[in-house]
Amino acid sequence: MSLSATEDDSGPEIHIPADIDWHKLDKSKFFFLGAALFSGVSAALYPIVVLKTRQQVSSAQVSCFKMSFSIMKYEGFRGFYRGFGTSLMGTVPARALYMGALEVTKSSVGTATVSLGFSDTTATAIANAAAGLSSAMAAQLVWTPIDVVSQRLMVQGYNDINSSKNVNSNVNFCRYRNGLDALRKILHADGPKGLYRGFGISILTYAPSNAVWWASYSVAHKLIWSGIGCSMCKKDKSGGFRPDSKALVAVQGLSAAMASGVSALITMPLDTIKTRLQVMDREENGVRKPSNVLQTVRNLVQEGGLAACYRGLGPRWASMAISATTMITTYEFLKRLSTKTQAPLTT
């Protein structure tokens, strides 16, 4: 792939390694290495997810510092990893669905848009947006039940810590021994549909979030290379510029962070509603029942207006930026590791 460094076609070109299409990947290596690499990323970022979830179910704004201090004081370091085992179990199948749908869609839509006469930049943005949409929808088939169980475990014990006055009274504080116990109790109380609480809003959250993220990423990636790319590259024999590995990683990371900011701001209210639907109940005639979207939105507006929808924005933005930066660099590294070796030609 080569990008013009200026609007003028006569300007210098930046020669970026071509994207690796789905058919060029060793699928078994791609999924096996992907599961291992992304499990490590999930472990590193999980404490931030716990902070975000607890802020979202709080009835008042609680700072990240105060929340972290309370967890460490009353629950210890393990408090930051409540539900992690359950979450990790879902990482492998969910990531497999996500990466498979992402690559297949990106390859097929990219080919179709180019054949329709779109420019390379536009075709890439459309293909990435479509890939982000389809991959998120596929992954949610696994992630929603995992989210419901792991988030119940995340907020467990929250009412025992020093900031309990900020705990929303509708949070489901049923005691669970572990993920399997939570699964059994949820199925007993609500049936299979209890595991898919918030599935619709999850699709409405993650599908556009992924579409916005991948489209923003592709646009930011090209803009950065076009704007400052030449200063980060070495001149090659053809007169163009070729980036080294450090420059590639830096641009990928910066593009991912920028895309995360855009995506987090746009979809944060939906994520807050989704989280509350999955861990909170409503009381009707003395009986606790699952909340609905309208009641959840009404409660949020009563608690703090639009600002209440953005509780946990800091941790979510940080989590998305760090996760996306790590994910995209790991993902591109994974694809190059998983490229099929070309058999030598025989005469």
Short mmCIF file of C-alpha atoms in Angstrom, two decimals:
data_model
loop_
_atom_site.label_atom_id
_atom_site.label_comp_id
_atom_site.label_asym_id
_atom_site.label_seq_id
_atom_site.Cartn_x
_atom_site.Cartn_y
_atom_site.Cartn_z
CA MET A 1 0.00 0.00 0.00
CA SER A 2 1.27 3.49 -0.74
CA LEU A 3 -0.13 6.80 0.39
CA SER A 4 0.55 10.15 -1.22
CA ALA A 5 2.09 12.48 1.31
CA THR A 6 0.49 15.51 -0.30
CA GLU A 7 -2.64 16.27 -2.28
CA ASP A 8 -0.49 16.52 -5.39
CA ASP A 9 0.09 13.18 -7.10
CA SER A 10 3.68 14.24 -7.81
CA GLY A 11 4.49 14.34 -4.09
CA PRO A 12 6.54 11.67 -2.33
CA GLU A 13 4.90 8.37 -1.49
CA ILE A 14 4.88 6.50 1.83
CA HIS A 15 5.14 2.77 1.29
CA ILE A 16 3.21 1.04 4.09
CA PRO A 17 3.15 -2.77 4.28
CA ALA A 18 0.00 -4.04 2.57
CA ASP A 19 -2.92 -5.26 4.68
CA ILE A 20 -3.11 -9.04 4.98
CA ASP A 21 -6.36 -10.43 3.57
CA TRP A 22 -8.37 -13.25 5.17
CA HIS A 23 -7.38 -15.83 2.56
CA LYS A 24 -3.68 -15.26 3.28
CA LEU A 25 -4.00 -16.21 6.98
CA ASP A 26 -3.26 -19.55 8.62
CA LYS A 27 -6.62 -19.79 10.44
CA SER A 28 -5.59 -22.25 13.19
CA LYS A 29 -2.52 -20.18 14.09
CA PHE A 30 -4.57 -16.95 13.86
CA PHE A 31 -7.24 -18.12 16.35
CA PHE A 32 -4.87 -19.95 18.73
CA LEU A 33 -2.36 -17.09 19.03
CA GLY A 34 -5.20 -14.57 19.12
CA ALA A 35 -6.83 -16.26 22.11
CA ALA A 36 -3.54 -16.21 24.04
CA LEU A 37 -2.59 -12.62 23.18
CA PHE A 38 -6.01 -11.09 23.84
CA SER A 39 -6.46 -13.01 27.10
CA GLY A 40 -3.35 -11.20 28.34
CA VAL A 41 -4.74 -7.85 27.21
CA SER A 42 -8.05 -8.56 29.00
CA ALA A 43 -6.23 -9.41 32.24
CA ALA A 44 -4.27 -6.14 32.17
CA LEU A 45 -7.36 -3.98 31.57
CA TYR A 46 -9.91 -5.76 33.75
CA PRO A 47 -9.53 -3.50 36.85
CA ILE A 48 -10.52 -0.47 34.74
CA VAL A 49 -13.66 -2.31 33.59
CA VAL A 50 -14.59 -3.04 37.23
CA LEU A 51 -14.21 0.67 38.08
CA LYS A 52 -16.37 1.70 35.10
CA THR A 53 -19.11 -0.80 35.98
CA ARG A 54 -19.30 0.29 39.62
CA GLN A 55 -19.42 3.96 38.64
CA GLN A 56 -22.27 3.27 36.22
CA VAL A 57 -24.47 1.64 38.87
CA SER A 58 -23.72 4.29 41.49
CA SER A 59 -26.53 6.70 42.34
CA ALA A 60 -24.03 9.58 42.62
CA GLN A 61 -20.73 10.53 41.03
CA VAL A 62 -17.79 8.77 42.72
CA SER A 63 -14.24 9.54 41.60
CA CYS A 64 -12.00 6.80 40.25
CA PHE A 65 -9.48 7.46 43.04
CA LYS A 66 -12.07 7.12 45.80
CA MET A 67 -13.56 4.02 44.19
CA SER A 68 -10.12 2.41 43.81
CA PHE A 69 -9.18 3.24 47.40
CA SER A 70 -12.44 1.73 48.74
CA ILE A 71 -12.01 -1.47 46.74
CA MET A 72 -8.41 -1.90 47.89
CA LYS A 73 -9.28 -1.12 51.51
CA TYR A 74 -12.36 -3.32 51.89
CA GLU A 75 -11.89 -6.03 49.26
CA GLY A 76 -8.17 -6.09 48.57
CA PHE A 77 -6.53 -6.55 45.19
CA ARG A 78 -8.93 -9.43 44.39
CA GLY A 79 -11.77 -6.90 44.32
CA PHE A 80 -10.42 -5.55 41.02
CA TYR A 81 -10.73 -9.01 39.48
CA ARG A 82 -14.25 -10.01 40.54
CA GLY A 83 -15.75 -12.07 37.70
CA PHE A 84 -12.49 -12.24 35.76
CA GLY A 85 -12.53 -16.04 35.45
CA THR A 86 -15.99 -15.92 33.89
CA SER A 87 -14.97 -13.09 31.57
CA LEU A 88 -11.84 -14.94 30.49
CA MET A 89 -13.85 -18.07 29.63
CA GLY A 90 -15.89 -16.01 27.19
CA THR A 91 -12.87 -14.30 25.65
CA VAL A 92 -11.82 -17.26 23.48
CA PRO A 93 -15.13 -17.99 21.65
CA ALA A 94 -16.13 -14.31 21.52
CA ARG A 95 -12.77 -13.24 20.07
CA ALA A 96 -12.88 -16.08 17.56
CA LEU A 97 -16.32 -14.94 16.35
CA TYR A 98 -15.21 -11.30 16.40
CA MET A 99 -11.97 -11.76 14.44
CA GLY A 100 -13.52 -14.19 11.96
CA ALA A 101 -16.46 -11.89 11.15
CA LEU A 102 -14.16 -8.85 11.06
CA GLU A 103 -11.72 -10.28 8.52
CA VAL A 104 -14.32 -11.96 6.28
CA THR A 105 -16.47 -8.81 6.11
CA LYS A 106 -13.52 -6.45 5.64
CA SER A 107 -12.17 -8.53 2.76
CA SER A 108 -15.50 -9.01 0.95
CA VAL A 109 -16.85 -5.46 1.44
CA GLY A 110 -13.47 -3.93 0.58
CA THR A 111 -13.38 -5.79 -2.74
CA ALA A 112 -17.00 -4.84 -3.50
CA THR A 113 -16.56 -1.12 -2.74
CA VAL A 114 -13.40 -0.84 -4.86
CA SER A 115 -15.17 -2.52 -7.78
CA LEU A 116 -17.98 0.06 -7.45
CA GLY A 117 -15.47 2.85 -8.11
CA PHE A 118 -14.93 4.25 -4.60
CA SER A 119 -11.55 5.77 -3.79
CA ASP A 120 -9.12 3.72 -1.71
CA THR A 121 -9.68 5.87 1.41
CA THR A 122 -13.49 5.75 1.14
CA ALA A 123 -13.52 2.03 0.35
CA THR A 124 -11.31 1.29 3.37
CA ALA A 125 -13.52 3.36 5.69
CA ILE A 126 -16.71 1.65 4.44
CA ALA A 127 -15.16 -1.83 4.68
CA ASN A 128 -13.89 -1.17 8.21
CA ALA A 129 -17.24 0.22 9.36
CA ALA A 130 -19.13 -2.77 7.94
CA ALA A 131 -16.59 -5.17 9.48
CA GLY A 132 -16.88 -3.49 12.88
CA LEU A 133 -20.68 -3.73 12.72
CA SER A 134 -20.82 -7.42 11.76
CA SER A 135 -18.07 -8.51 14.18
CA ALA A 136 -19.74 -6.79 17.14
CA MET A 137 -23.09 -8.41 16.38
CA ALA A 138 -21.49 -11.86 16.08
CA ALA A 139 -19.48 -11.50 19.30
CA GLN A 140 -22.49 -10.33 21.35
CA LEU A 141 -24.05 -13.79 21.03
CA VAL A 142 -21.34 -14.90 23.47
CA TRP A 143 -20.46 -11.65 25.24
CA THR A 144 -23.94 -10.75 26.52
CA PRO A 145 -24.34 -13.83 28.81
CA ILE A 146 -20.71 -13.45 29.91
CA ASP A 147 -21.30 -9.73 30.60
CA VAL A 148 -24.41 -10.42 32.66
CA VAL A 149 -22.63 -12.96 34.89
CA SER A 150 -19.29 -11.12 35.21
CA GLN A 151 -20.93 -7.74 35.92
CA ARG A 152 -23.09 -9.27 38.66
CA LEU A 153 -19.85 -10.52 40.23
CA MET A 154 -18.15 -7.13 39.71
CA VAL A 155 -20.73 -5.23 41.76
CA GLN A 156 -21.01 -7.94 44.42
CA GLY A 157 -19.76 -6.59 47.73
CA TYR A 158 -20.10 -2.98 46.55
CA ASN A 159 -22.75 -2.34 49.19
CA ASP A 160 -20.30 -3.35 51.93
CA ILE A 161 -17.63 -0.74 51.18
CA ASN A 162 -17.28 2.73 52.61
CA SER A 163 -19.17 4.41 49.75
CA SER A 164 -22.32 2.31 50.27
CA LYS A 165 -24.46 5.45 50.60
CA ASN A 166 -23.87 5.96 46.88
CA VAL A 167 -25.09 2.48 45.92
CA ASN A 168 -28.30 2.39 43.92
CA SER A 169 -30.99 0.49 45.83
CA ASN A 170 -32.07 -1.36 42.67
CA VAL A 171 -28.73 -3.11 42.17
CA ASN A 172 -29.15 -6.88 42.38
CA PHE A 173 -26.93 -7.89 45.33
CA CYS A 174 -27.68 -11.59 45.31
CA ARG A 175 -24.64 -13.39 46.73
CA TYR A 176 -22.73 -15.61 44.30
CA ARG A 177 -19.88 -17.97 45.18
CA ASN A 178 -18.44 -17.96 41.67
CA GLY A 179 -19.40 -17.70 38.01
CA LEU A 180 -21.09 -21.10 37.86
CA ASP A 181 -23.15 -20.31 40.96
CA ALA A 182 -24.18 -16.99 39.40
CA LEU A 183 -25.13 -18.76 36.17
CA ARG A 184 -27.27 -21.29 38.06
CA LYS A 185 -29.06 -18.63 40.15
CA ILE A 186 -29.73 -16.37 37.15
CA LEU A 187 -31.19 -19.29 35.18
CA HIS A 188 -33.32 -20.31 38.19
CA ALA A 189 -34.63 -16.77 38.75
CA ASP A 190 -35.11 -15.51 35.18
CA GLY A 191 -34.63 -18.50 32.87
CA PRO A 192 -32.38 -18.37 29.75
CA LYS A 193 -33.64 -14.89 28.89
CA GLY A 194 -31.99 -13.66 32.10
CA LEU A 195 -28.60 -14.32 30.49
CA TYR A 196 -29.54 -12.10 27.58
CA ARG A 197 -30.65 -9.11 29.62
CA GLY A 198 -29.76 -6.03 27.64
CA PHE A 199 -28.97 -7.98 24.45
CA GLY A 200 -30.81 -5.49 22.28
CA ILE A 201 -29.16 -2.47 23.87
CA SER A 202 -25.80 -4.31 23.71
CA ILE A 203 -26.20 -4.61 19.94
CA LEU A 204 -27.23 -0.94 19.78
CA THR A 205 -24.14 -0.06 21.86
CA TYR A 206 -21.38 -2.22 20.46
CA ALA A 207 -22.41 -2.49 16.81
CA PRO A 208 -22.35 1.28 16.11
CA SER A 209 -19.44 1.69 18.54
CA ASN A 210 -17.36 -0.78 16.55
CA ALA A 211 -18.50 0.67 13.23
CA VAL A 212 -17.56 4.20 14.38
CA TRP A 213 -14.27 2.96 15.85
CA TRP A 214 -13.07 1.08 12.75
CA ALA A 215 -14.18 3.82 10.36
CA SER A 216 -12.54 6.51 12.54
CA TYR A 217 -9.41 4.39 12.84
CA SER A 218 -8.99 3.98 9.09
CA VAL A 219 -9.55 7.72 8.48
CA ALA A 220 -7.20 8.76 11.33
CA HIS A 221 -4.58 6.27 10.12
CA LYS A 222 -4.51 7.77 6.62
CA LEU A 223 -4.66 11.38 7.87
CA ILE A 224 -1.69 10.87 10.20
CA TRP A 225 0.41 9.29 7.46
CA SER A 226 -0.56 12.01 5.01
CA GLY A 227 0.16 14.78 7.52
CA ILE A 228 3.31 13.79 9.37
CA GLY A 229 4.23 10.48 7.83
CA CYS A 230 7.31 11.63 5.90
CA SER A 231 9.01 12.86 9.06
CA MET A 232 8.70 9.37 10.58
CA CYS A 233 10.03 7.45 7.59
CA LYS A 234 13.32 6.75 5.89
CA LYS A 235 13.84 7.42 2.20
CA ASP A 236 14.16 4.28 0.09
CA LYS A 237 15.87 3.64 -3.23
CA SER A 238 12.74 4.42 -5.25
CA GLY A 239 12.61 7.97 -3.89
CA GLY A 240 9.61 7.26 -1.67
CA PHE A 241 9.47 6.85 2.09
CA ARG A 242 9.26 3.57 4.01
CA PRO A 243 8.35 3.56 7.74
CA ASP A 244 10.21 1.37 10.20
CA SER A 245 8.42 -0.88 12.71
CA LYS A 246 8.48 1.76 15.49
CA ALA A 247 6.79 4.34 13.25
CA LEU A 248 4.12 1.82 12.22
CA VAL A 249 3.31 0.97 15.85
CA ALA A 250 3.26 4.67 16.86
CA VAL A 251 0.81 5.62 14.10
CA GLN A 252 -1.40 2.58 14.79
CA GLY A 253 -1.49 3.43 18.50
CA LEU A 254 -2.27 7.13 17.95
CA SER A 255 -5.00 6.29 15.41
CA ALA A 256 -6.54 3.79 17.84
CA ALA A 257 -6.55 6.31 20.72
CA MET A 258 -8.22 8.96 18.54
CA ALA A 259 -10.85 6.49 17.32
CA SER A 260 -11.55 5.40 20.91
CA GLY A 261 -12.26 8.97 21.99
CA VAL A 262 -14.80 9.46 19.22
CA SER A 263 -16.48 6.11 19.86
CA ALA A 264 -16.61 6.50 23.67
CA LEU A 265 -18.24 9.95 23.51
CA ILE A 266 -20.89 8.84 21.02
CA THR A 267 -21.91 5.56 22.67
CA MET A 268 -21.34 6.18 26.42
CA PRO A 269 -25.05 6.77 27.31
CA LEU A 270 -26.00 3.47 25.63
CA ASP A 271 -23.27 1.63 27.54
CA THR A 272 -24.49 3.03 30.86
CA ILE A 273 -28.08 1.97 30.10
CA LYS A 274 -26.87 -1.50 29.05
CA THR A 275 -24.88 -1.99 32.27
CA ARG A 276 -27.79 -0.94 34.47
CA LEU A 277 -30.19 -3.22 32.62
CA GLN A 278 -27.87 -6.16 33.23
CA VAL A 279 -27.29 -5.67 36.96
CA MET A 280 -30.29 -3.72 38.29
CA ASP A 281 -33.93 -4.64 39.03
CA ARG A 282 -37.12 -2.66 39.63
CA GLU A 283 -39.64 -3.24 42.39
CA GLU A 284 -43.28 -3.79 41.45
CA ASN A 285 -45.88 -4.60 44.14
CA GLY A 286 -43.12 -5.78 46.46
CA VAL A 287 -41.63 -8.09 43.81
CA ARG A 288 -38.26 -7.45 42.19
CA LYS A 289 -38.37 -7.69 38.39
CA PRO A 290 -35.85 -6.96 35.60
CA SER A 291 -35.72 -3.29 34.63
CA ASN A 292 -36.73 -2.09 31.18
CA VAL A 293 -35.09 0.54 28.99
CA LEU A 294 -37.65 3.30 29.66
CA GLN A 295 -37.48 2.88 33.43
CA THR A 296 -33.69 2.80 33.34
CA VAL A 297 -33.51 6.01 31.29
CA ARG A 298 -36.08 7.69 33.57
CA ASN A 299 -34.08 6.78 36.68
CA LEU A 300 -30.85 8.07 35.13
CA VAL A 301 -32.45 11.41 34.20
CA GLN A 302 -33.90 11.78 37.72
CA GLU A 303 -30.51 11.03 39.31
CA GLY A 304 -28.43 13.52 37.35
CA GLY A 305 -29.76 14.34 33.91
CA LEU A 306 -27.53 13.79 30.88
CA ALA A 307 -24.41 13.85 33.09
CA ALA A 308 -25.57 10.64 34.79
CA CYS A 309 -25.37 8.88 31.42
CA TYR A 310 -21.67 9.71 31.29
CA ARG A 311 -20.71 8.27 34.68
CA GLY A 312 -17.67 6.09 34.13
CA LEU A 313 -16.67 7.96 30.96
CA GLY A 314 -13.10 8.43 32.22
CA PRO A 315 -12.46 4.73 32.90
CA ARG A 316 -14.29 3.70 29.72
CA TRP A 317 -12.29 6.13 27.58
CA ALA A 318 -9.06 5.01 29.23
CA SER A 319 -10.03 1.36 28.89
CA MET A 320 -11.03 1.75 25.25
CA ALA A 321 -7.92 3.78 24.36
CA ILE A 322 -5.49 1.41 26.09
CA SER A 323 -7.37 -1.66 24.92
CA ALA A 324 -7.67 -0.40 21.35
CA THR A 325 -4.04 0.70 21.16
CA THR A 326 -2.90 -2.65 22.51
CA MET A 327 -5.46 -4.53 20.46
CA ILE A 328 -4.67 -2.99 17.08
CA THR A 329 -0.90 -3.33 17.47
CA THR A 330 -1.33 -6.89 18.77
CA TYR A 331 -3.87 -7.61 16.04
CA GLU A 332 -1.59 -6.43 13.22
CA PHE A 333 1.32 -8.34 14.80
CA LEU A 334 -0.91 -11.43 15.07
CA LYS A 335 -1.90 -11.23 11.40
CA ARG A 336 1.74 -11.08 10.32
CA LEU A 337 2.59 -14.01 12.59
CA SER A 338 -0.31 -15.98 11.09
CA THR A 339 0.46 -15.29 7.43
CA LYS A 340 0.68 -18.45 5.37
CA THR A 341 4.20 -19.28 4.22
CA GLN A 342 4.51 -19.28 0.48
CA ALA A 343 5.66 -22.60 -0.95
CA PRO A 344 8.72 -22.18 -3.19
CA LEU A 345 8.05 -22.49 -6.90
CA THR A 346 9.39 -25.66 -8.53
CA THR A 347 10.38 -25.99 -12.12
#
